[in-house]
PDB file of C-alpha atoms in Angstrom:
ATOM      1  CA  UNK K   1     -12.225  51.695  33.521  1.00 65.00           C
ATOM      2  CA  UNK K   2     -13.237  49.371  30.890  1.00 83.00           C
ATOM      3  CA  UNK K   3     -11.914  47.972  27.820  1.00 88.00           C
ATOM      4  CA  UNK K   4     -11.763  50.043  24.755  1.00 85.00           C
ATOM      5  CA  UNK K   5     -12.565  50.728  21.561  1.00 87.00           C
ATOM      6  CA  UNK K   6     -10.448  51.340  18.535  1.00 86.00           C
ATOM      7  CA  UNK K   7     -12.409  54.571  17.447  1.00 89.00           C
ATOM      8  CA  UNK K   8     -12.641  56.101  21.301  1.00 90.00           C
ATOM      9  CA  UNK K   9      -8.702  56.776  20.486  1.00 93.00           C
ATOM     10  CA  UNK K  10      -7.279  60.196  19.622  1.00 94.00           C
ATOM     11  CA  UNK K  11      -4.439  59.870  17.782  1.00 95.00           C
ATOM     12  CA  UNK K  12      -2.293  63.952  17.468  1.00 96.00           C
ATOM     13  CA  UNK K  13       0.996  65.133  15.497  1.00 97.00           C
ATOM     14  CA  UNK K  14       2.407  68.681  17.032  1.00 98.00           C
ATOM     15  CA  UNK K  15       5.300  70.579  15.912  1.00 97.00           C
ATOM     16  CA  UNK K  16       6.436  72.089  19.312  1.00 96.00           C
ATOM     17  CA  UNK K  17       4.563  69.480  21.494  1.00 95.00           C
ATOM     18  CA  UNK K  18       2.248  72.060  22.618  1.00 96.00           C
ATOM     19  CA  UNK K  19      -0.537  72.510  20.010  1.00 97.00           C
ATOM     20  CA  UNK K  20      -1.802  69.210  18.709  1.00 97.00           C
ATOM     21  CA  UNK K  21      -3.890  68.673  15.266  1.00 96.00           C
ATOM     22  CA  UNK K  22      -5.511  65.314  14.840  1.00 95.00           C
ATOM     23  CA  UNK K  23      -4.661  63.184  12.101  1.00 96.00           C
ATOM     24  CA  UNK K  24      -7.966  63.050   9.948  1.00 94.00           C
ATOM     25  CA  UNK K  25      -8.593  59.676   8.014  1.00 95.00           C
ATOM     26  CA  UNK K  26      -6.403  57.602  10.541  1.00 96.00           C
ATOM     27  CA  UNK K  27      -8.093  54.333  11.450  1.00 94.00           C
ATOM     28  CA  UNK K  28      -5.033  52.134  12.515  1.00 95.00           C
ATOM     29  CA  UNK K  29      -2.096  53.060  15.180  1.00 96.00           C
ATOM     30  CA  UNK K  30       0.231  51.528  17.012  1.00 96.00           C
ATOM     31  CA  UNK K  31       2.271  52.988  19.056  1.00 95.00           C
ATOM     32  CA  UNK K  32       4.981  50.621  20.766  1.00 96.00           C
ATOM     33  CA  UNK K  33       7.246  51.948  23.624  1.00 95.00           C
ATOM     34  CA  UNK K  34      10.683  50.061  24.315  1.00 96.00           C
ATOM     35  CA  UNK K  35      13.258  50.205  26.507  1.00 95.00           C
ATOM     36  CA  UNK K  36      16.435  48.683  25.621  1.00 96.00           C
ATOM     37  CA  UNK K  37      17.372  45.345  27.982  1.00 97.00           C
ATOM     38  CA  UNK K  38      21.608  45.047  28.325  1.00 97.00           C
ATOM     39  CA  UNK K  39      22.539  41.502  29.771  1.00 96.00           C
ATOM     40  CA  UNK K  40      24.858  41.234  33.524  1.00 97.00           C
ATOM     41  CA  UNK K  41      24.663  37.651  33.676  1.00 97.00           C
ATOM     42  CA  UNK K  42      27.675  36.403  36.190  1.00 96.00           C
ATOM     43  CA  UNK K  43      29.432  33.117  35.794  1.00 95.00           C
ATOM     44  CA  UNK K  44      28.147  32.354  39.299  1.00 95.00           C
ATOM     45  CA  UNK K  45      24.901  32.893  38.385  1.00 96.00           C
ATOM     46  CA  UNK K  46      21.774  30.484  38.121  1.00 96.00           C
ATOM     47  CA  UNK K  47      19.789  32.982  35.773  1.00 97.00           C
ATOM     48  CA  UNK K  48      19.860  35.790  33.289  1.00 97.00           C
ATOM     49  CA  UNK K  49      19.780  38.456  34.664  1.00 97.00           C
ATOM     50  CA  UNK K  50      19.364  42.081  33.233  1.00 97.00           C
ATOM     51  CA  UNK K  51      19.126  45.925  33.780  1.00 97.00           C
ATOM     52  CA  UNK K  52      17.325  48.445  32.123  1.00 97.00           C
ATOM     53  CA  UNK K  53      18.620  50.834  29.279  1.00 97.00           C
ATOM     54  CA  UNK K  54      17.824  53.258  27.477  1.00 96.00           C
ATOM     55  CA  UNK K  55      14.081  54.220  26.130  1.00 95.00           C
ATOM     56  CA  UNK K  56      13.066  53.869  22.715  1.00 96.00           C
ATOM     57  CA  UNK K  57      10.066  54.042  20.926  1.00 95.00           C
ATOM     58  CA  UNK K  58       8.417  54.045  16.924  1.00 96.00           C
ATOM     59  CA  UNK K  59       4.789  54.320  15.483  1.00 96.00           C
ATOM     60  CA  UNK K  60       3.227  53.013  12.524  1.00 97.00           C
ATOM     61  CA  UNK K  61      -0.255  55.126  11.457  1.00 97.00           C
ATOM     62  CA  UNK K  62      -2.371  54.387   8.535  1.00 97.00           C
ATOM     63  CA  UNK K  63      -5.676  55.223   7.249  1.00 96.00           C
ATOM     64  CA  UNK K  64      -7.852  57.193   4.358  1.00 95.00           C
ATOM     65  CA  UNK K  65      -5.410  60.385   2.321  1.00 97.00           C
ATOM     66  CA  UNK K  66      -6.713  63.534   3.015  1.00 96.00           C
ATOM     67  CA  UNK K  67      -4.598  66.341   1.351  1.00 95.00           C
ATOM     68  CA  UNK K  68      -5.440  69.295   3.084  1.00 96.00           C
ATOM     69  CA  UNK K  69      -6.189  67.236   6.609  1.00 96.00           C
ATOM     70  CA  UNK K  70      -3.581  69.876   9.660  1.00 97.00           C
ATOM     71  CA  UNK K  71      -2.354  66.797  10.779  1.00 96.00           C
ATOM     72  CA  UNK K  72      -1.650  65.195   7.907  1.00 97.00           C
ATOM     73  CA  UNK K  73       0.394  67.840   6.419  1.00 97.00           C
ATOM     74  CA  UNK K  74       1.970  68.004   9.597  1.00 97.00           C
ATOM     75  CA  UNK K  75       3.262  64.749   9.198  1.00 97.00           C
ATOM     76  CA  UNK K  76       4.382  65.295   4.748  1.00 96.00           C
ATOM     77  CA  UNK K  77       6.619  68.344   5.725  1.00 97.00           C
ATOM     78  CA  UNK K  78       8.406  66.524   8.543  1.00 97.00           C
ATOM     79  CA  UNK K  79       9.068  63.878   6.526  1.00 96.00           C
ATOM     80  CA  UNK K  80      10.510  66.592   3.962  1.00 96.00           C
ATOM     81  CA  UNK K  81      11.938  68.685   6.531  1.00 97.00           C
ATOM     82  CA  UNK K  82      13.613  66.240   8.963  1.00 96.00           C
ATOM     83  CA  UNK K  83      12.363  68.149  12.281  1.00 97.00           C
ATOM     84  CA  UNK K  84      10.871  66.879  15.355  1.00 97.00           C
ATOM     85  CA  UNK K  85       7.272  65.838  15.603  1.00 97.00           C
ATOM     86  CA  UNK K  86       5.581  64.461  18.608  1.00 97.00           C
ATOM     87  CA  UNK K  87       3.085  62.014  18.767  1.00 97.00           C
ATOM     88  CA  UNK K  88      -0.062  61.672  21.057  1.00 97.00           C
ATOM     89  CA  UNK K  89      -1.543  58.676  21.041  1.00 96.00           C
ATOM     90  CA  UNK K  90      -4.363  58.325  23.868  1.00 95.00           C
ATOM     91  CA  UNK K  91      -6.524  55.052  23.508  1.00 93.00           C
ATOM     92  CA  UNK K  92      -9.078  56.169  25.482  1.00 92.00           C
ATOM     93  CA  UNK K  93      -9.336  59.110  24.032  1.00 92.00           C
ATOM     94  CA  UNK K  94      -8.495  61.117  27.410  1.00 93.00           C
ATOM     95  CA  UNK K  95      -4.569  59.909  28.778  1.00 94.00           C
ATOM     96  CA  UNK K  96      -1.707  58.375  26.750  1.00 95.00           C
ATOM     97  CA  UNK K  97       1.245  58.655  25.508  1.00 96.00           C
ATOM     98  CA  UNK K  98       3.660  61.132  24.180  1.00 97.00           C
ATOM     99  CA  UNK K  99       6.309  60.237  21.554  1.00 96.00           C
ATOM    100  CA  UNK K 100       9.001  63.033  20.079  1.00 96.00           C
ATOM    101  CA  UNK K 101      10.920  62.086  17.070  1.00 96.00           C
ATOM    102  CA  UNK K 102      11.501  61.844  13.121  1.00 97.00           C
ATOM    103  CA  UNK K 103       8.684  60.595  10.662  1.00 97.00           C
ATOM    104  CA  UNK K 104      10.894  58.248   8.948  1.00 96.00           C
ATOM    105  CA  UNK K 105       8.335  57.644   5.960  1.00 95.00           C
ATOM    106  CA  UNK K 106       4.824  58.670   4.535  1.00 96.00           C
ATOM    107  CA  UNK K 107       3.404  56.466   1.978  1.00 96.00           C
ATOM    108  CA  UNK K 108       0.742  57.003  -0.281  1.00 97.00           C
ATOM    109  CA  UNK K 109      -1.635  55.007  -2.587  1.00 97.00           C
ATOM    110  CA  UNK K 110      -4.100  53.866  -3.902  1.00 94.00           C
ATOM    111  CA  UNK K 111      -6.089  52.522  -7.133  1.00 91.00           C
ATOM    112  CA  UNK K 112      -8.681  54.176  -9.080  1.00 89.00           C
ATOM    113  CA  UNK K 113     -11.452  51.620  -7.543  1.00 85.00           C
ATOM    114  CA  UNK K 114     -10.807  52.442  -4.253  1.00 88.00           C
ATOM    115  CA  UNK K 115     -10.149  55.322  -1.498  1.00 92.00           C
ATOM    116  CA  UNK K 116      -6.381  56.729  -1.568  1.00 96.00           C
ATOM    117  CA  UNK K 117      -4.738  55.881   1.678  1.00 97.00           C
ATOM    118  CA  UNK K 118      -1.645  56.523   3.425  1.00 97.00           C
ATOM    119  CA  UNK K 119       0.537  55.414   5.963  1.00 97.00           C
ATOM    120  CA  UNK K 120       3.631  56.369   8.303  1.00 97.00           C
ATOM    121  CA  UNK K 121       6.451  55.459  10.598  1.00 97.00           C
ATOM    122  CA  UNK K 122       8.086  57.223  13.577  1.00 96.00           C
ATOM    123  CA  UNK K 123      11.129  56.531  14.867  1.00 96.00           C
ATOM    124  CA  UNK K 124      12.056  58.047  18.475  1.00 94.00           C
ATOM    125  CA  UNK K 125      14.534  60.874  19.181  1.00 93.00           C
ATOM    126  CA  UNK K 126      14.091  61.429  22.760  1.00 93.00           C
ATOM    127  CA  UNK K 127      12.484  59.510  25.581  1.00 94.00           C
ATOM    128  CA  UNK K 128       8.632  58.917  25.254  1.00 95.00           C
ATOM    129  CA  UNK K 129       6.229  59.925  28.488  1.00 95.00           C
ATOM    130  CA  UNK K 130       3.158  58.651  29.865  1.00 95.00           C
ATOM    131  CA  UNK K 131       0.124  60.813  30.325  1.00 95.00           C
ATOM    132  CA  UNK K 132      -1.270  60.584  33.947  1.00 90.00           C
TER     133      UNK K 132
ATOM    134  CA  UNK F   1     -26.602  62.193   3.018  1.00 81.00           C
ATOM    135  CA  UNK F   2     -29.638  60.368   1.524  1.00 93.00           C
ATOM    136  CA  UNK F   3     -27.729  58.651  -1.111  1.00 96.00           C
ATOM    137  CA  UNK F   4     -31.088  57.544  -3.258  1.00 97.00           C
ATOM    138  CA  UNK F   5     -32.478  61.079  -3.297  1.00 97.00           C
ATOM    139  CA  UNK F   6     -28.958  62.697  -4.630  1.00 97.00           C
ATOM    140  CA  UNK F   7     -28.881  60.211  -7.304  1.00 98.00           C
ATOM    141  CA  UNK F   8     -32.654  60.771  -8.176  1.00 98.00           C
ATOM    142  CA  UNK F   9     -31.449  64.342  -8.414  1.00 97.00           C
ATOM    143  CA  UNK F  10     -29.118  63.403 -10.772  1.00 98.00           C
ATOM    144  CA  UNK F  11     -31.041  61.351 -12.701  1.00 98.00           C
ATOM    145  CA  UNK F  12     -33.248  64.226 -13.009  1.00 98.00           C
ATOM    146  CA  UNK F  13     -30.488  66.683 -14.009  1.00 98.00           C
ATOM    147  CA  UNK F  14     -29.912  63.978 -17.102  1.00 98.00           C
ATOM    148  CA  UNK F  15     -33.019  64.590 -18.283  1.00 98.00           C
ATOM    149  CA  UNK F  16     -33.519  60.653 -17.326  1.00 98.00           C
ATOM    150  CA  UNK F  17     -36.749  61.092 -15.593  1.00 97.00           C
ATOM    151  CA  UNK F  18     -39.607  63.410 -13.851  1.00 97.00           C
ATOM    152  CA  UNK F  19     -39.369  62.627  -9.632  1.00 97.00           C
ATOM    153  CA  UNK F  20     -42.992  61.345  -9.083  1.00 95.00           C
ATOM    154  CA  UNK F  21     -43.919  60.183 -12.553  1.00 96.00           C
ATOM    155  CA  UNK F  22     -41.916  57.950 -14.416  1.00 96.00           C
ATOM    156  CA  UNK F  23     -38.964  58.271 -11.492  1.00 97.00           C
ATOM    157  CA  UNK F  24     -39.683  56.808  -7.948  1.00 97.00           C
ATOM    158  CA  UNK F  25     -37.784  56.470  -4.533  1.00 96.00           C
ATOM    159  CA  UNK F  26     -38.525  52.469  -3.370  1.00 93.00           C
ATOM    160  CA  UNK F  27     -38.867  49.519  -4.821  1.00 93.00           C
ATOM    161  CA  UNK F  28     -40.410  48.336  -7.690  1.00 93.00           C
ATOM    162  CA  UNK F  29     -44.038  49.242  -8.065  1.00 90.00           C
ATOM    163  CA  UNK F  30     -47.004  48.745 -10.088  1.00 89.00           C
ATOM    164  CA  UNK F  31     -50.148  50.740 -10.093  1.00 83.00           C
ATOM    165  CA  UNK F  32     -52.033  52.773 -12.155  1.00 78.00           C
ATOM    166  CA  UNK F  33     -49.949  55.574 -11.242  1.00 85.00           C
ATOM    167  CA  UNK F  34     -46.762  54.100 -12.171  1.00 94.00           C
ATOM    168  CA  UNK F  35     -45.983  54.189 -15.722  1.00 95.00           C
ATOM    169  CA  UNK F  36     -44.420  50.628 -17.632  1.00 96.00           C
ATOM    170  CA  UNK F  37     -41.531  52.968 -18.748  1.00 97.00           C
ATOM    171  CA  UNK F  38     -40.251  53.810 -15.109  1.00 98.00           C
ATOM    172  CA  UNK F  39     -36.509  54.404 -12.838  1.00 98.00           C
ATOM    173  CA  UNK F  40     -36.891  53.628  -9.294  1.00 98.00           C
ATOM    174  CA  UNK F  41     -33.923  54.508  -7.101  1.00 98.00           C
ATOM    175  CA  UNK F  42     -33.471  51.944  -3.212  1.00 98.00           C
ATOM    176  CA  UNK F  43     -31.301  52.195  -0.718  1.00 96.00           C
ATOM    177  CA  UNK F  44     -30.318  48.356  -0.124  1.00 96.00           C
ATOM    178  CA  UNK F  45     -27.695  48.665   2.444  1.00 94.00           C
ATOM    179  CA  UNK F  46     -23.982  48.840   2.809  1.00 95.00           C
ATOM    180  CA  UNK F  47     -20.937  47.960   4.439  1.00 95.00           C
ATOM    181  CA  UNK F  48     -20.217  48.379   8.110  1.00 95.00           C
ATOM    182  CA  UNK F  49     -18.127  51.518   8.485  1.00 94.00           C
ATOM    183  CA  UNK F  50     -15.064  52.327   9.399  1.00 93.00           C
ATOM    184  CA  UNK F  51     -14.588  54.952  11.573  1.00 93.00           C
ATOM    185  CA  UNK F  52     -11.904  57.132  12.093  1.00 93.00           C
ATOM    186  CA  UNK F  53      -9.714  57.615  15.515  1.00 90.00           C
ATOM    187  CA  UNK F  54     -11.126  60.183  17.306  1.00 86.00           C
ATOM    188  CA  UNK F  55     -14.064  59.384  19.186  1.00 85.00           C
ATOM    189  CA  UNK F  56     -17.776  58.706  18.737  1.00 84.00           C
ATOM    190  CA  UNK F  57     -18.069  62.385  16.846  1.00 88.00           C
ATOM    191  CA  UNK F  58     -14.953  61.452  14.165  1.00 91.00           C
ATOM    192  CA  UNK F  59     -16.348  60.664  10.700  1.00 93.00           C
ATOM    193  CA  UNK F  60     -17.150  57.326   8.925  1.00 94.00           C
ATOM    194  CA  UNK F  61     -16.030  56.132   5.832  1.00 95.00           C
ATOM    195  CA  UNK F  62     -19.265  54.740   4.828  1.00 96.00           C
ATOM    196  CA  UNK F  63     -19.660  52.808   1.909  1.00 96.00           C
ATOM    197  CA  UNK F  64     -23.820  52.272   1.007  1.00 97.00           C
ATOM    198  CA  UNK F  65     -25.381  50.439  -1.982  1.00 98.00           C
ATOM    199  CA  UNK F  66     -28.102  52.297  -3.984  1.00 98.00           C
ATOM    200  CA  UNK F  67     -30.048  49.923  -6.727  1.00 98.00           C
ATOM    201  CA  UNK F  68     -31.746  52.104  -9.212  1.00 98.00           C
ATOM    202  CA  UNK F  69     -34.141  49.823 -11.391  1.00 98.00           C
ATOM    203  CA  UNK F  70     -34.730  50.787 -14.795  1.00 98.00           C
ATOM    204  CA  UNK F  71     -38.055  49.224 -16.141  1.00 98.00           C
ATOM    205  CA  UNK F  72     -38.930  49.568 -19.952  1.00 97.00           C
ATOM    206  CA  UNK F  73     -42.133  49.313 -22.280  1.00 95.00           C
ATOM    207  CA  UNK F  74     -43.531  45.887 -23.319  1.00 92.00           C
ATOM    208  CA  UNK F  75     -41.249  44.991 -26.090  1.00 87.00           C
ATOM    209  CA  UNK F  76     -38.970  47.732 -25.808  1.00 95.00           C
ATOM    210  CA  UNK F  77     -35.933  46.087 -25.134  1.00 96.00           C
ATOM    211  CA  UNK F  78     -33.603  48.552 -26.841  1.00 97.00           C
ATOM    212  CA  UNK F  79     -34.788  51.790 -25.326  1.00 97.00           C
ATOM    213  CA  UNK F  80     -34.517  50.620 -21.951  1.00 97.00           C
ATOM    214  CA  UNK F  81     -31.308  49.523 -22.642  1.00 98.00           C
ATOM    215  CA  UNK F  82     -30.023  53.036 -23.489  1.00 98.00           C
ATOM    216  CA  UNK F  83     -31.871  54.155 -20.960  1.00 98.00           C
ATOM    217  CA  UNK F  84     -30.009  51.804 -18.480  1.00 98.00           C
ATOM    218  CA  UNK F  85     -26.747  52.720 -20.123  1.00 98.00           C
ATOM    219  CA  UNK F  86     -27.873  56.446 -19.876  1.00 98.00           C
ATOM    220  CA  UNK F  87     -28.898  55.987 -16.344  1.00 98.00           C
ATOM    221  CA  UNK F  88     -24.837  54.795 -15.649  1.00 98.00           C
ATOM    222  CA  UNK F  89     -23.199  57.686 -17.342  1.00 98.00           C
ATOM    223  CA  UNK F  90     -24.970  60.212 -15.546  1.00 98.00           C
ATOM    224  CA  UNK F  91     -24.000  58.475 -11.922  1.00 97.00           C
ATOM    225  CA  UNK F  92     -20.581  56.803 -12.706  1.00 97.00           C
ATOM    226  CA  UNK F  93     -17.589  58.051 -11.022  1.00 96.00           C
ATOM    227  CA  UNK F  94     -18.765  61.231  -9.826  1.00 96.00           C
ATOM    228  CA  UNK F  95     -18.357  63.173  -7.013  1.00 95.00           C
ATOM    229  CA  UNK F  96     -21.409  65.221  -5.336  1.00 96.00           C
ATOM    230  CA  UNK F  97     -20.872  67.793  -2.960  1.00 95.00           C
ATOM    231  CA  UNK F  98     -20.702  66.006   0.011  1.00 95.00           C
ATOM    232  CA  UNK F  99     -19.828  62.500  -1.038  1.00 97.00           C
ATOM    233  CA  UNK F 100     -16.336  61.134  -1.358  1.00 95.00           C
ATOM    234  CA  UNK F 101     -17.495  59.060  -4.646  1.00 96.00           C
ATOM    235  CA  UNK F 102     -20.128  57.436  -6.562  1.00 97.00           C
ATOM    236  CA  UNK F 103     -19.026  54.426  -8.181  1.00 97.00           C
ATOM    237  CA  UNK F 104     -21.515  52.330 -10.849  1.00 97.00           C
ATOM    238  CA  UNK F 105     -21.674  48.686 -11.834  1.00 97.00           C
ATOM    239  CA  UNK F 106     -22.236  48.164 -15.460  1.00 98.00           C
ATOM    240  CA  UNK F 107     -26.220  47.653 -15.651  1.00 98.00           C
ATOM    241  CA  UNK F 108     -27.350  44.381 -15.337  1.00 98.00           C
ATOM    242  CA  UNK F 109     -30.152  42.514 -17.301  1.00 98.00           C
ATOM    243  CA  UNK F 110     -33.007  41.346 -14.411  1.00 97.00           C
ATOM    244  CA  UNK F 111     -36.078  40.001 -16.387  1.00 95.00           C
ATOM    245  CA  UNK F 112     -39.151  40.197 -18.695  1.00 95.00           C
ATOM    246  CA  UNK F 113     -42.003  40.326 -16.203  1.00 94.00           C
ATOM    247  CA  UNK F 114     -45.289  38.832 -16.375  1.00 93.00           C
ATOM    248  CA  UNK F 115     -46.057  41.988 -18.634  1.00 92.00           C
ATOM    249  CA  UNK F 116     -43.541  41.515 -20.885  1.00 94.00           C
ATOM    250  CA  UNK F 117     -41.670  44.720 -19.319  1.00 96.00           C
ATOM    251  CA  UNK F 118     -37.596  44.423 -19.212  1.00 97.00           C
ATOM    252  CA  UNK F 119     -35.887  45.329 -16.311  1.00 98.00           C
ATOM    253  CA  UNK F 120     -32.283  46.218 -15.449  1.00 98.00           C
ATOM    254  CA  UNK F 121     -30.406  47.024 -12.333  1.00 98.00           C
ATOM    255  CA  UNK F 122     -27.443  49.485 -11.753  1.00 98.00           C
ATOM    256  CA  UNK F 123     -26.002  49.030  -8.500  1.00 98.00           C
ATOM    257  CA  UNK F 124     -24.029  51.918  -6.879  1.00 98.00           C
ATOM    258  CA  UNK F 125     -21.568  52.373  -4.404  1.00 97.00           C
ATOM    259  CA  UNK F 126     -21.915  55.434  -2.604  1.00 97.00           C
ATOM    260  CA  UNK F 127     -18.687  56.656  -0.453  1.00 97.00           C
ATOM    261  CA  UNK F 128     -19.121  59.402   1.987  1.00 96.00           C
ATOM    262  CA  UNK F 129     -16.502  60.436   4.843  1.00 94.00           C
ATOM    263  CA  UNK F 130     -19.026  62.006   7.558  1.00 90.00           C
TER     264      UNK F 130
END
């Protein structure tokens, strides 16, 4: 496998994490996957030292408006609505990962000498998965 | 898309010119075809484009240059001034079937040439999401 390319990425909202639409106009992702570090450090140590937590996870899309674009719209009503969306990112355009959450914003504008563009957050609500 | 020939087309919807005798695709000519009182319409380029996520097959938003060069009579500096002026109305901010926008710089005095012939340039950006 070799490096890749921004545009061999697929980048999908779903409402029930089973049938995906793919977010027309989006040329920038990123996609960051967490886990939460909690601090054991001893008196008798000689290091920190830590365990793992809890996952986390958020997402930041942007790229060209498109009113009418499935995936798009997918992304305006949960903002209005609240639910659950989840998130496929997959870089190489094959395997990735999943994200399920709450779009926390969706931003639009633009100025009359230019394209109208938009952009997005996600904030986690369960634990994200990788693709294999 | 062939951004020059849709804006040919709409030159010749204005009523701006006949394709093939006083309205070319190309550069600049002269010949004893070409009338003094002429349009030519060139592609000249573009920005690189920037494609969408979503593979090879996902559309560009491409953004292209078209020049159209409006050429006048000897001495006729004010008709092919309107004519330049007309030329930008009938192009300027519209929206083709097909193209996300067509957006028109004011024209733009060139030269007198050698024959005393007045040239302007209208430079358009053509946006297209394909």
């Amino acid at each position: 496998m070799g490096v890749n390319v921004g545009f061999e990425g697929t980048l999908e909202v779903s409402t029930d994490g089973s049938s995906y639409s793919a977010i027309g106009g989006a040329n920038s992702v990123s996609a960051n996957m967490a886990r939460a570090m909690h601090e054991i450090t001893d008196f008798d140590d000689t290091a920190v030292n830590r365990i793992a937590g809890l996952k986390d996870s958020s997402s930041s899309v942007s790229g060209h408006y498109i009113g009418d674009d499935a995936g798009q719209v997918i992304l305006k009503n949960a903002t209005a609505s609240g639910n659950d969306v989840y998130l496929r990112y997959r870089p190489d355009g094959t395997l990735g990962f999943v994200l399920q959450g709450k779009i926390e914003n969706y931003n639009v504008g633009g100025d009359p000498g230019s394209t109208v563009t938009f952009d997005s957050s996600f904030q986690a609500n369960t634990a994200w998965t990788v693709e294999s | 898309m062939t951004p020059h020939v849709d804006i040919a087309a709409a030159l010749v919807a204005a009523s701006l010119g006949t394709l093939g005798t006083d309205l070319f695709y190309g550069p600049v000519q002269d010949s004893g075809q070409v009338p003094n009182a002429v349009i030519f319409v060139l592609n000249v380029g573009g920005f690189a484009p920037v494609p969408d996520m979503g593979g090879a097959d996902a559309p560009d938003l491409r953004e292209r240059s078209v020049q159209v060069r409006v050429r006048s009579e000897k001495a006729a500096y004010t008709a092919g001034e309107a004519i330049a002026q007309a030329v930008w109305e009938a192009i300027h901010k519209r929206q083709p079937a097909g193209y996300v926008s067509w957006e028109a710089g004011e024209p733009i005095y060139i030269e007198r040439d050698e024959s005393g012939r007045h040239h302007w340039s209208i430079n358009t950006l053509v946006r297209t999401h394909d």
